[in-house]
């Protein structure tokens, strides 16, 4: 066969179909990965519904999933405890606290990683703040910023977010490879270049790990802070007031809304992580 004939030789279907087969294989792998979790989720809901109906469990002890879903629909935009507006207000407070905690934690981490004096001063304060219970600081923030001021709830959420962000970012900035650091210094790179090209890329996986934890902590901080008073159209007050009135179907509906919000925020962070650091080893798909 001449070289021209070899060039014009038709390509086999396996070569052209390799990419679609690879995509189908990855799709099947993902379905197999997530399918057990989905089956367990719906299986637990079904078993929960059957057990409540079979044992005739009172609603104030454990309402059925169908009753919780009905309460969520009935109370979403109206009624004594409108969950829709409460969810929006709680989400805003949690996001505000999350952003405040991230900014403060990252700033403290950069200072801690750069200067020994800052490390010796900031780390003990951060550890002390992390050891303070939420129920102790929430009334203080309510007194300082105002009982009905959303900032008081944001500050409680920010306090919970601050420590994991600061610790993880500090580790990422400090625990760089000594060989890489020595190589860059051998090329007479400035500290700014080392920070931009070595320390910050090394820090990003640590930062996203902290962010996954911080999203949940911000919701916890905002909701717990709402227990101590303030506006009634927030999830924390809905949970407290509906439980006091023995409307536990509404209580469970508010809890589920908070849980779903936490899951969504976590998935958003995971999606952003895949876009920002696709090169990291933890995000690489294993070879088939």
PDB file of C-alpha atoms in Angstrom:
ATOM      1  CA  UNK A   1       0.000   0.000   0.000  1.00  0.00           C
ATOM      2  CA  UNK A   2       1.416   3.381  -0.970  1.00  0.00           C
ATOM      3  CA  UNK A   3       1.687   6.293   1.434  1.00  0.00           C
ATOM      4  CA  UNK A   4      -1.135   8.124  -0.382  1.00  0.00           C
ATOM      5  CA  UNK A   5      -3.413   5.091  -0.069  1.00  0.00           C
ATOM      6  CA  UNK A   6      -2.591   4.782   3.604  1.00  0.00           C
ATOM      7  CA  UNK A   7      -3.559   8.412   4.142  1.00  0.00           C
ATOM      8  CA  UNK A   8      -6.860   7.933   2.301  1.00  0.00           C
ATOM      9  CA  UNK A   9      -7.617   4.648   4.056  1.00  0.00           C
ATOM     10  CA  UNK A  10     -10.969   4.942   5.880  1.00  0.00           C
ATOM     11  CA  UNK A  11     -10.729   5.254   9.618  1.00  0.00           C
ATOM     12  CA  UNK A  12     -12.298   2.450  11.546  1.00  0.00           C
ATOM     13  CA  UNK A  13     -15.495   3.067  13.520  1.00  0.00           C
ATOM     14  CA  UNK A  14     -13.711   2.319  16.752  1.00  0.00           C
ATOM     15  CA  UNK A  15     -11.483   5.365  16.363  1.00  0.00           C
ATOM     16  CA  UNK A  16     -14.285   7.800  15.576  1.00  0.00           C
ATOM     17  CA  UNK A  17     -16.571   6.276  18.150  1.00  0.00           C
ATOM     18  CA  UNK A  18     -13.968   6.291  20.903  1.00  0.00           C
ATOM     19  CA  UNK A  19     -14.924   9.678  22.291  1.00  0.00           C
ATOM     20  CA  UNK A  20     -18.699   8.957  22.469  1.00  0.00           C
ATOM     21  CA  UNK A  21     -18.013   5.580  24.083  1.00  0.00           C
ATOM     22  CA  UNK A  22     -15.733   7.239  26.595  1.00  0.00           C
ATOM     23  CA  UNK A  23     -18.440   9.766  27.467  1.00  0.00           C
ATOM     24  CA  UNK A  24     -21.032   7.012  27.791  1.00  0.00           C
ATOM     25  CA  UNK A  25     -18.678   5.056  30.035  1.00  0.00           C
ATOM     26  CA  UNK A  26     -18.157   8.075  32.297  1.00  0.00           C
ATOM     27  CA  UNK A  27     -21.924   8.648  32.404  1.00  0.00           C
ATOM     28  CA  UNK A  28     -22.522   5.023  33.409  1.00  0.00           C
ATOM     29  CA  UNK A  29     -19.830   5.290  36.086  1.00  0.00           C
ATOM     30  CA  UNK A  30     -21.457   8.400  37.532  1.00  0.00           C
ATOM     31  CA  UNK A  31     -24.904   6.792  37.530  1.00  0.00           C
ATOM     32  CA  UNK A  32     -23.496   3.754  39.315  1.00  0.00           C
ATOM     33  CA  UNK A  33     -21.766   6.043  41.819  1.00  0.00           C
ATOM     34  CA  UNK A  34     -24.836   8.122  42.726  1.00  0.00           C
ATOM     35  CA  UNK A  35     -27.565   5.496  42.287  1.00  0.00           C
ATOM     36  CA  UNK A  36     -27.054   3.747  45.673  1.00  0.00           C
ATOM     37  CA  UNK A  37     -27.340   7.069  47.530  1.00  0.00           C
ATOM     38  CA  UNK A  38     -30.535   7.966  45.657  1.00  0.00           C
ATOM     39  CA  UNK A  39     -32.055   4.543  46.328  1.00  0.00           C
ATOM     40  CA  UNK A  40     -31.171   4.744  50.020  1.00  0.00           C
ATOM     41  CA  UNK A  41     -32.693   8.235  50.253  1.00  0.00           C
ATOM     42  CA  UNK A  42     -36.026   7.256  48.757  1.00  0.00           C
ATOM     43  CA  UNK A  43     -35.958   3.940  50.611  1.00  0.00           C
ATOM     44  CA  UNK A  44     -35.595   5.715  53.945  1.00  0.00           C
ATOM     45  CA  UNK A  45     -38.460   8.069  53.064  1.00  0.00           C
ATOM     46  CA  UNK A  46     -40.681   5.150  52.096  1.00  0.00           C
ATOM     47  CA  UNK A  47     -39.809   3.199  55.233  1.00  0.00           C
ATOM     48  CA  UNK A  48     -40.404   6.307  57.349  1.00  0.00           C
ATOM     49  CA  UNK A  49     -43.875   6.741  55.836  1.00  0.00           C
ATOM     50  CA  UNK A  50     -44.761   3.074  56.354  1.00  0.00           C
ATOM     51  CA  UNK A  51     -43.533   2.957  59.957  1.00  0.00           C
ATOM     52  CA  UNK A  52     -45.486   6.092  60.926  1.00  0.00           C
ATOM     53  CA  UNK A  53     -48.659   4.705  59.333  1.00  0.00           C
ATOM     54  CA  UNK A  54     -48.238   1.155  60.665  1.00  0.00           C
ATOM     55  CA  UNK A  55     -47.446   2.141  64.250  1.00  0.00           C
ATOM     56  CA  UNK A  56     -49.859   5.090  64.255  1.00  0.00           C
ATOM     57  CA  UNK A  57     -47.172   7.416  65.584  1.00  0.00           C
ATOM     58  CA  UNK A  58     -48.520  10.766  66.725  1.00  0.00           C
ATOM     59  CA  UNK A  59     -47.582  13.766  64.585  1.00  0.00           C
ATOM     60  CA  UNK A  60     -46.030  15.630  67.521  1.00  0.00           C
ATOM     61  CA  UNK A  61     -43.596  12.719  67.991  1.00  0.00           C
ATOM     62  CA  UNK A  62     -42.673  12.045  64.366  1.00  0.00           C
ATOM     63  CA  UNK A  63     -44.743  13.378  61.443  1.00  0.00           C
ATOM     64  CA  UNK A  64     -44.812  11.426  58.196  1.00  0.00           C
ATOM     65  CA  UNK A  65     -42.877  12.725  55.174  1.00  0.00           C
ATOM     66  CA  UNK A  66     -46.162  13.355  53.360  1.00  0.00           C
ATOM     67  CA  UNK A  67     -47.381  15.512  56.262  1.00  0.00           C
ATOM     68  CA  UNK A  68     -44.098  17.453  56.259  1.00  0.00           C
ATOM     69  CA  UNK A  69     -44.351  18.034  52.519  1.00  0.00           C
ATOM     70  CA  UNK A  70     -47.966  19.192  52.898  1.00  0.00           C
ATOM     71  CA  UNK A  71     -46.979  21.564  55.707  1.00  0.00           C
ATOM     72  CA  UNK A  72     -44.174  22.941  53.563  1.00  0.00           C
ATOM     73  CA  UNK A  73     -46.600  23.674  50.738  1.00  0.00           C
ATOM     74  CA  UNK A  74     -49.280  25.166  53.006  1.00  0.00           C
ATOM     75  CA  UNK A  75     -46.813  27.357  54.943  1.00  0.00           C
ATOM     76  CA  UNK A  76     -44.537  28.399  52.113  1.00  0.00           C
ATOM     77  CA  UNK A  77     -45.872  31.885  51.419  1.00  0.00           C
ATOM     78  CA  UNK A  78     -48.669  32.377  53.910  1.00  0.00           C
ATOM     79  CA  UNK A  79     -49.996  31.251  57.254  1.00  0.00           C
ATOM     80  CA  UNK A  80     -48.744  31.782  60.759  1.00  0.00           C
ATOM     81  CA  UNK A  81     -45.202  30.685  59.906  1.00  0.00           C
ATOM     82  CA  UNK A  82     -44.431  31.501  56.239  1.00  0.00           C
ATOM     83  CA  UNK A  83     -41.416  29.340  55.460  1.00  0.00           C
ATOM     84  CA  UNK A  84     -40.651  30.971  52.091  1.00  0.00           C
ATOM     85  CA  UNK A  85     -39.801  34.463  53.405  1.00  0.00           C
ATOM     86  CA  UNK A  86     -38.129  32.900  56.449  1.00  0.00           C
ATOM     87  CA  UNK A  87     -35.917  30.828  54.162  1.00  0.00           C
ATOM     88  CA  UNK A  88     -34.908  33.877  52.095  1.00  0.00           C
ATOM     89  CA  UNK A  89     -34.027  35.958  55.161  1.00  0.00           C
ATOM     90  CA  UNK A  90     -32.040  33.137  56.743  1.00  0.00           C
ATOM     91  CA  UNK A  91     -30.208  32.505  53.469  1.00  0.00           C
ATOM     92  CA  UNK A  92     -29.212  36.186  53.238  1.00  0.00           C
ATOM     93  CA  UNK A  93     -27.951  36.182  56.823  1.00  0.00           C
ATOM     94  CA  UNK A  94     -25.998  32.957  56.315  1.00  0.00           C
ATOM     95  CA  UNK A  95     -24.390  34.203  53.085  1.00  0.00           C
ATOM     96  CA  UNK A  96     -23.541  37.529  54.726  1.00  0.00           C
ATOM     97  CA  UNK A  97     -21.877  35.746  57.639  1.00  0.00           C
ATOM     98  CA  UNK A  98     -20.112  33.375  55.238  1.00  0.00           C
ATOM     99  CA  UNK A  99     -18.612  36.257  53.260  1.00  0.00           C
ATOM    100  CA  UNK A 100     -17.563  38.142  56.397  1.00  0.00           C
ATOM    101  CA  UNK A 101     -15.938  35.032  57.857  1.00  0.00           C
ATOM    102  CA  UNK A 102     -14.131  34.226  54.589  1.00  0.00           C
ATOM    103  CA  UNK A 103     -12.728  37.750  54.206  1.00  0.00           C
ATOM    104  CA  UNK A 104     -11.586  37.916  57.832  1.00  0.00           C
ATOM    105  CA  UNK A 105     -10.199  34.373  57.786  1.00  0.00           C
ATOM    106  CA  UNK A 106      -8.246  34.824  54.551  1.00  0.00           C
ATOM    107  CA  UNK A 107      -6.845  38.177  55.687  1.00  0.00           C
ATOM    108  CA  UNK A 108      -5.752  36.726  59.022  1.00  0.00           C
ATOM    109  CA  UNK A 109      -4.233  33.704  57.262  1.00  0.00           C
ATOM    110  CA  UNK A 110      -2.115  35.848  54.940  1.00  0.00           C
ATOM    111  CA  UNK A 111      -0.857  37.876  57.902  1.00  0.00           C
ATOM    112  CA  UNK A 112      -0.191  34.723  59.908  1.00  0.00           C
ATOM    113  CA  UNK A 113       1.679  33.004  57.094  1.00  0.00           C
ATOM    114  CA  UNK A 114       3.758  36.073  56.237  1.00  0.00           C
ATOM    115  CA  UNK A 115       4.918  37.376  59.622  1.00  0.00           C
ATOM    116  CA  UNK A 116       5.901  35.407  62.714  1.00  0.00           C
ATOM    117  CA  UNK A 117       4.779  38.232  64.994  1.00  0.00           C
ATOM    118  CA  UNK A 118       1.305  38.165  63.461  1.00  0.00           C
ATOM    119  CA  UNK A 119       1.216  34.372  63.831  1.00  0.00           C
ATOM    120  CA  UNK A 120       2.045  34.574  67.527  1.00  0.00           C
ATOM    121  CA  UNK A 121      -0.620  37.236  68.046  1.00  0.00           C
ATOM    122  CA  UNK A 122      -3.495  36.002  65.867  1.00  0.00           C
ATOM    123  CA  UNK A 123      -3.416  32.221  66.412  1.00  0.00           C
ATOM    124  CA  UNK A 124      -4.149  32.308  70.183  1.00  0.00           C
ATOM    125  CA  UNK A 125      -7.028  34.732  69.554  1.00  0.00           C
ATOM    126  CA  UNK A 126      -8.425  32.515  66.793  1.00  0.00           C
ATOM    127  CA  UNK A 127      -8.247  29.418  69.004  1.00  0.00           C
ATOM    128  CA  UNK A 128      -9.960  31.304  71.832  1.00  0.00           C
ATOM    129  CA  UNK A 129     -12.748  32.507  69.534  1.00  0.00           C
ATOM    130  CA  UNK A 130     -13.280  28.987  68.213  1.00  0.00           C
ATOM    131  CA  UNK A 131     -13.642  27.670  71.775  1.00  0.00           C
ATOM    132  CA  UNK A 132     -16.461  30.097  72.668  1.00  0.00           C
ATOM    133  CA  UNK A 133     -19.923  28.427  72.420  1.00  0.00           C
ATOM    134  CA  UNK A 134     -22.432  29.988  70.027  1.00  0.00           C
ATOM    135  CA  UNK A 135     -25.093  30.247  72.715  1.00  0.00           C
ATOM    136  CA  UNK A 136     -22.724  32.451  74.715  1.00  0.00           C
ATOM    137  CA  UNK A 137     -21.890  34.955  71.979  1.00  0.00           C
ATOM    138  CA  UNK A 138     -25.290  35.162  70.244  1.00  0.00           C
ATOM    139  CA  UNK A 139     -26.934  37.235  73.025  1.00  0.00           C
ATOM    140  CA  UNK A 140     -23.872  39.491  73.107  1.00  0.00           C
ATOM    141  CA  UNK A 141     -24.042  40.189  69.389  1.00  0.00           C
ATOM    142  CA  UNK A 142     -27.786  40.803  69.679  1.00  0.00           C
ATOM    143  CA  UNK A 143     -27.021  43.397  72.342  1.00  0.00           C
ATOM    144  CA  UNK A 144     -24.190  45.031  70.394  1.00  0.00           C
ATOM    145  CA  UNK A 145     -25.759  45.197  66.928  1.00  0.00           C
ATOM    146  CA  UNK A 146     -29.466  45.145  67.771  1.00  0.00           C
ATOM    147  CA  UNK A 147     -31.905  42.310  68.329  1.00  0.00           C
ATOM    148  CA  UNK A 148     -33.685  42.716  64.995  1.00  0.00           C
ATOM    149  CA  UNK A 149     -30.571  43.709  63.036  1.00  0.00           C
ATOM    150  CA  UNK A 150     -29.518  40.957  60.590  1.00  0.00           C
ATOM    151  CA  UNK A 151     -25.885  41.915  61.190  1.00  0.00           C
ATOM    152  CA  UNK A 152     -26.021  40.351  64.660  1.00  0.00           C
ATOM    153  CA  UNK A 153     -26.868  36.975  63.107  1.00  0.00           C
ATOM    154  CA  UNK A 154     -24.271  37.429  60.366  1.00  0.00           C
ATOM    155  CA  UNK A 155     -21.583  38.028  62.979  1.00  0.00           C
ATOM    156  CA  UNK A 156     -22.385  34.757  64.731  1.00  0.00           C
ATOM    157  CA  UNK A 157     -22.156  32.925  61.402  1.00  0.00           C
ATOM    158  CA  UNK A 158     -18.906  34.752  60.577  1.00  0.00           C
ATOM    159  CA  UNK A 159     -17.427  33.701  63.913  1.00  0.00           C
ATOM    160  CA  UNK A 160     -18.013  30.042  63.066  1.00  0.00           C
ATOM    161  CA  UNK A 161     -16.645  30.436  59.543  1.00  0.00           C
ATOM    162  CA  UNK A 162     -13.521  32.379  60.535  1.00  0.00           C
ATOM    163  CA  UNK A 163     -11.534  29.642  62.269  1.00  0.00           C
ATOM    164  CA  UNK A 164     -11.660  26.810  59.675  1.00  0.00           C
ATOM    165  CA  UNK A 165     -10.943  29.258  56.851  1.00  0.00           C
ATOM    166  CA  UNK A 166      -8.004  30.847  58.652  1.00  0.00           C
ATOM    167  CA  UNK A 167      -6.434  27.548  59.719  1.00  0.00           C
ATOM    168  CA  UNK A 168      -6.763  25.866  56.315  1.00  0.00           C
ATOM    169  CA  UNK A 169      -5.567  28.865  54.323  1.00  0.00           C
ATOM    170  CA  UNK A 170      -2.610  29.274  56.688  1.00  0.00           C
ATOM    171  CA  UNK A 171      -1.649  25.646  56.144  1.00  0.00           C
ATOM    172  CA  UNK A 172      -1.941  26.018  52.389  1.00  0.00           C
ATOM    173  CA  UNK A 173       0.265  29.110  52.342  1.00  0.00           C
ATOM    174  CA  UNK A 174       2.861  27.668  54.703  1.00  0.00           C
ATOM    175  CA  UNK A 175       3.131  23.996  53.742  1.00  0.00           C
ATOM    176  CA  UNK A 176       4.655  24.448  50.309  1.00  0.00           C
ATOM    177  CA  UNK A 177       7.196  22.041  48.893  1.00  0.00           C
ATOM    178  CA  UNK A 178      10.698  23.005  50.139  1.00  0.00           C
ATOM    179  CA  UNK A 179      12.163  21.920  46.802  1.00  0.00           C
ATOM    180  CA  UNK A 180       9.795  24.203  44.872  1.00  0.00           C
ATOM    181  CA  UNK A 181      10.515  27.071  47.234  1.00  0.00           C
ATOM    182  CA  UNK A 182      14.262  26.573  46.891  1.00  0.00           C
ATOM    183  CA  UNK A 183      13.979  26.381  43.105  1.00  0.00           C
ATOM    184  CA  UNK A 184      12.087  29.673  42.854  1.00  0.00           C
ATOM    185  CA  UNK A 185      14.539  31.405  45.174  1.00  0.00           C
ATOM    186  CA  UNK A 186      17.443  30.080  43.119  1.00  0.00           C
ATOM    187  CA  UNK A 187      15.935  31.982  40.180  1.00  0.00           C
ATOM    188  CA  UNK A 188      15.861  35.128  42.370  1.00  0.00           C
ATOM    189  CA  UNK A 189      12.060  35.278  42.401  1.00  0.00           C
ATOM    190  CA  UNK A 190      10.582  37.956  44.589  1.00  0.00           C
ATOM    191  CA  UNK A 191       8.337  37.150  47.539  1.00  0.00           C
ATOM    192  CA  UNK A 192       5.376  38.471  45.548  1.00  0.00           C
ATOM    193  CA  UNK A 193       6.145  36.085  42.677  1.00  0.00           C
ATOM    194  CA  UNK A 194       6.541  33.170  45.092  1.00  0.00           C
ATOM    195  CA  UNK A 195       3.228  34.061  46.710  1.00  0.00           C
ATOM    196  CA  UNK A 196       1.413  34.368  43.382  1.00  0.00           C
ATOM    197  CA  UNK A 197       2.865  31.382  41.571  1.00  0.00           C
ATOM    198  CA  UNK A 198       3.560  28.922  44.408  1.00  0.00           C
ATOM    199  CA  UNK A 199       1.851  29.684  47.694  1.00  0.00           C
ATOM    200  CA  UNK A 200      -1.588  30.717  46.414  1.00  0.00           C
ATOM    201  CA  UNK A 201      -2.002  27.727  44.012  1.00  0.00           C
ATOM    202  CA  UNK A 202      -0.897  25.450  46.856  1.00  0.00           C
ATOM    203  CA  UNK A 203      -3.423  27.146  49.149  1.00  0.00           C
ATOM    204  CA  UNK A 204      -6.484  26.810  46.883  1.00  0.00           C
ATOM    205  CA  UNK A 205      -7.297  23.117  47.670  1.00  0.00           C
ATOM    206  CA  UNK A 206      -7.081  23.917  51.395  1.00  0.00           C
ATOM    207  CA  UNK A 207      -9.310  26.950  50.896  1.00  0.00           C
ATOM    208  CA  UNK A 208     -12.032  24.989  49.109  1.00  0.00           C
ATOM    209  CA  UNK A 209     -11.898  22.303  51.792  1.00  0.00           C
ATOM    210  CA  UNK A 210     -12.522  24.999  54.399  1.00  0.00           C
ATOM    211  CA  UNK A 211     -15.260  26.502  52.251  1.00  0.00           C
ATOM    212  CA  UNK A 212     -17.167  23.210  52.121  1.00  0.00           C
ATOM    213  CA  UNK A 213     -17.228  23.154  55.913  1.00  0.00           C
ATOM    214  CA  UNK A 214     -17.908  26.883  56.224  1.00  0.00           C
ATOM    215  CA  UNK A 215     -21.083  26.838  54.123  1.00  0.00           C
ATOM    216  CA  UNK A 216     -22.749  24.481  56.591  1.00  0.00           C
ATOM    217  CA  UNK A 217     -21.372  26.326  59.615  1.00  0.00           C
ATOM    218  CA  UNK A 218     -22.731  29.650  58.358  1.00  0.00           C
ATOM    219  CA  UNK A 219     -26.255  28.205  58.218  1.00  0.00           C
ATOM    220  CA  UNK A 220     -25.882  26.690  61.680  1.00  0.00           C
ATOM    221  CA  UNK A 221     -24.617  29.967  63.108  1.00  0.00           C
ATOM    222  CA  UNK A 222     -27.391  32.047  61.559  1.00  0.00           C
ATOM    223  CA  UNK A 223     -30.190  29.695  62.663  1.00  0.00           C
ATOM    224  CA  UNK A 224     -28.881  29.249  66.207  1.00  0.00           C
ATOM    225  CA  UNK A 225     -28.472  33.022  66.580  1.00  0.00           C
ATOM    226  CA  UNK A 226     -32.138  33.425  65.587  1.00  0.00           C
ATOM    227  CA  UNK A 227     -33.193  31.299  68.557  1.00  0.00           C
ATOM    228  CA  UNK A 228     -32.325  34.177  70.873  1.00  0.00           C
ATOM    229  CA  UNK A 229     -34.834  36.601  69.430  1.00  0.00           C
ATOM    230  CA  UNK A 230     -35.213  38.973  66.541  1.00  0.00           C
ATOM    231  CA  UNK A 231     -37.461  39.089  63.505  1.00  0.00           C
ATOM    232  CA  UNK A 232     -40.038  36.305  63.331  1.00  0.00           C
ATOM    233  CA  UNK A 233     -39.712  35.689  59.576  1.00  0.00           C
ATOM    234  CA  UNK A 234     -36.543  33.585  59.820  1.00  0.00           C
ATOM    235  CA  UNK A 235     -36.118  29.805  60.004  1.00  0.00           C
ATOM    236  CA  UNK A 236     -34.781  29.834  63.559  1.00  0.00           C
ATOM    237  CA  UNK A 237     -37.867  31.588  64.891  1.00  0.00           C
ATOM    238  CA  UNK A 238     -40.166  29.383  62.760  1.00  0.00           C
ATOM    239  CA  UNK A 239     -38.568  26.281  64.290  1.00  0.00           C
ATOM    240  CA  UNK A 240     -38.866  27.592  67.855  1.00  0.00           C
ATOM    241  CA  UNK A 241     -42.423  28.931  67.541  1.00  0.00           C
ATOM    242  CA  UNK A 242     -43.868  25.988  65.615  1.00  0.00           C
ATOM    243  CA  UNK A 243     -42.315  23.519  68.058  1.00  0.00           C
ATOM    244  CA  UNK A 244     -43.800  25.471  70.982  1.00  0.00           C
ATOM    245  CA  UNK A 245     -47.203  25.216  69.308  1.00  0.00           C
ATOM    246  CA  UNK A 246     -46.719  21.443  68.731  1.00  0.00           C
ATOM    247  CA  UNK A 247     -46.797  21.947  64.959  1.00  0.00           C
ATOM    248  CA  UNK A 248     -43.861  19.641  64.401  1.00  0.00           C
ATOM    249  CA  UNK A 249     -44.735  19.138  60.742  1.00  0.00           C
ATOM    250  CA  UNK A 250     -43.893  22.813  60.197  1.00  0.00           C
ATOM    251  CA  UNK A 251     -40.789  22.409  62.366  1.00  0.00           C
ATOM    252  CA  UNK A 252     -39.560  19.509  60.260  1.00  0.00           C
ATOM    253  CA  UNK A 253     -40.355  21.440  57.062  1.00  0.00           C
ATOM    254  CA  UNK A 254     -38.170  24.342  58.236  1.00  0.00           C
ATOM    255  CA  UNK A 255     -35.374  21.944  59.231  1.00  0.00           C
ATOM    256  CA  UNK A 256     -35.518  20.252  55.830  1.00  0.00           C
ATOM    257  CA  UNK A 257     -35.315  23.631  54.085  1.00  0.00           C
ATOM    258  CA  UNK A 258     -32.185  24.443  56.080  1.00  0.00           C
ATOM    259  CA  UNK A 259     -30.676  21.048  55.230  1.00  0.00           C
ATOM    260  CA  UNK A 260     -31.444  21.360  51.521  1.00  0.00           C
ATOM    261  CA  UNK A 261     -29.910  24.835  51.499  1.00  0.00           C
ATOM    262  CA  UNK A 262     -26.738  23.484  53.088  1.00  0.00           C
ATOM    263  CA  UNK A 263     -26.518  20.718  50.468  1.00  0.00           C
ATOM    264  CA  UNK A 264     -27.021  23.196  47.626  1.00  0.00           C
ATOM    265  CA  UNK A 265     -24.321  25.534  48.961  1.00  0.00           C
ATOM    266  CA  UNK A 266     -21.944  22.586  49.303  1.00  0.00           C
ATOM    267  CA  UNK A 267     -22.587  21.514  45.703  1.00  0.00           C
ATOM    268  CA  UNK A 268     -22.039  25.091  44.497  1.00  0.00           C
ATOM    269  CA  UNK A 269     -18.633  25.108  46.204  1.00  0.00           C
ATOM    270  CA  UNK A 270     -17.791  21.741  44.611  1.00  0.00           C
ATOM    271  CA  UNK A 271     -18.741  23.084  41.170  1.00  0.00           C
ATOM    272  CA  UNK A 272     -16.624  26.217  41.643  1.00  0.00           C
ATOM    273  CA  UNK A 273     -13.730  24.074  42.845  1.00  0.00           C
ATOM    274  CA  UNK A 274     -13.848  21.983  39.666  1.00  0.00           C
ATOM    275  CA  UNK A 275     -13.699  25.146  37.564  1.00  0.00           C
ATOM    276  CA  UNK A 276     -10.950  26.910  39.530  1.00  0.00           C
ATOM    277  CA  UNK A 277      -8.573  24.004  40.246  1.00  0.00           C
ATOM    278  CA  UNK A 278      -9.274  21.253  37.702  1.00  0.00           C
ATOM    279  CA  UNK A 279      -5.577  20.363  37.839  1.00  0.00           C
ATOM    280  CA  UNK A 280      -5.696  19.145  41.457  1.00  0.00           C
ATOM    281  CA  UNK A 281      -5.192  15.419  42.016  1.00  0.00           C
ATOM    282  CA  UNK A 282      -8.385  15.020  44.049  1.00  0.00           C
ATOM    283  CA  UNK A 283     -10.481  16.166  41.062  1.00  0.00           C
ATOM    284  CA  UNK A 284      -8.930  13.935  38.448  1.00  0.00           C
ATOM    285  CA  UNK A 285     -11.086  11.066  37.281  1.00  0.00           C
ATOM    286  CA  UNK A 286      -9.422   7.669  37.671  1.00  0.00           C
ATOM    287  CA  UNK A 287      -8.323   5.917  34.550  1.00  0.00           C
ATOM    288  CA  UNK A 288     -10.784   3.328  33.261  1.00  0.00           C
TER     289      UNK A 288
END
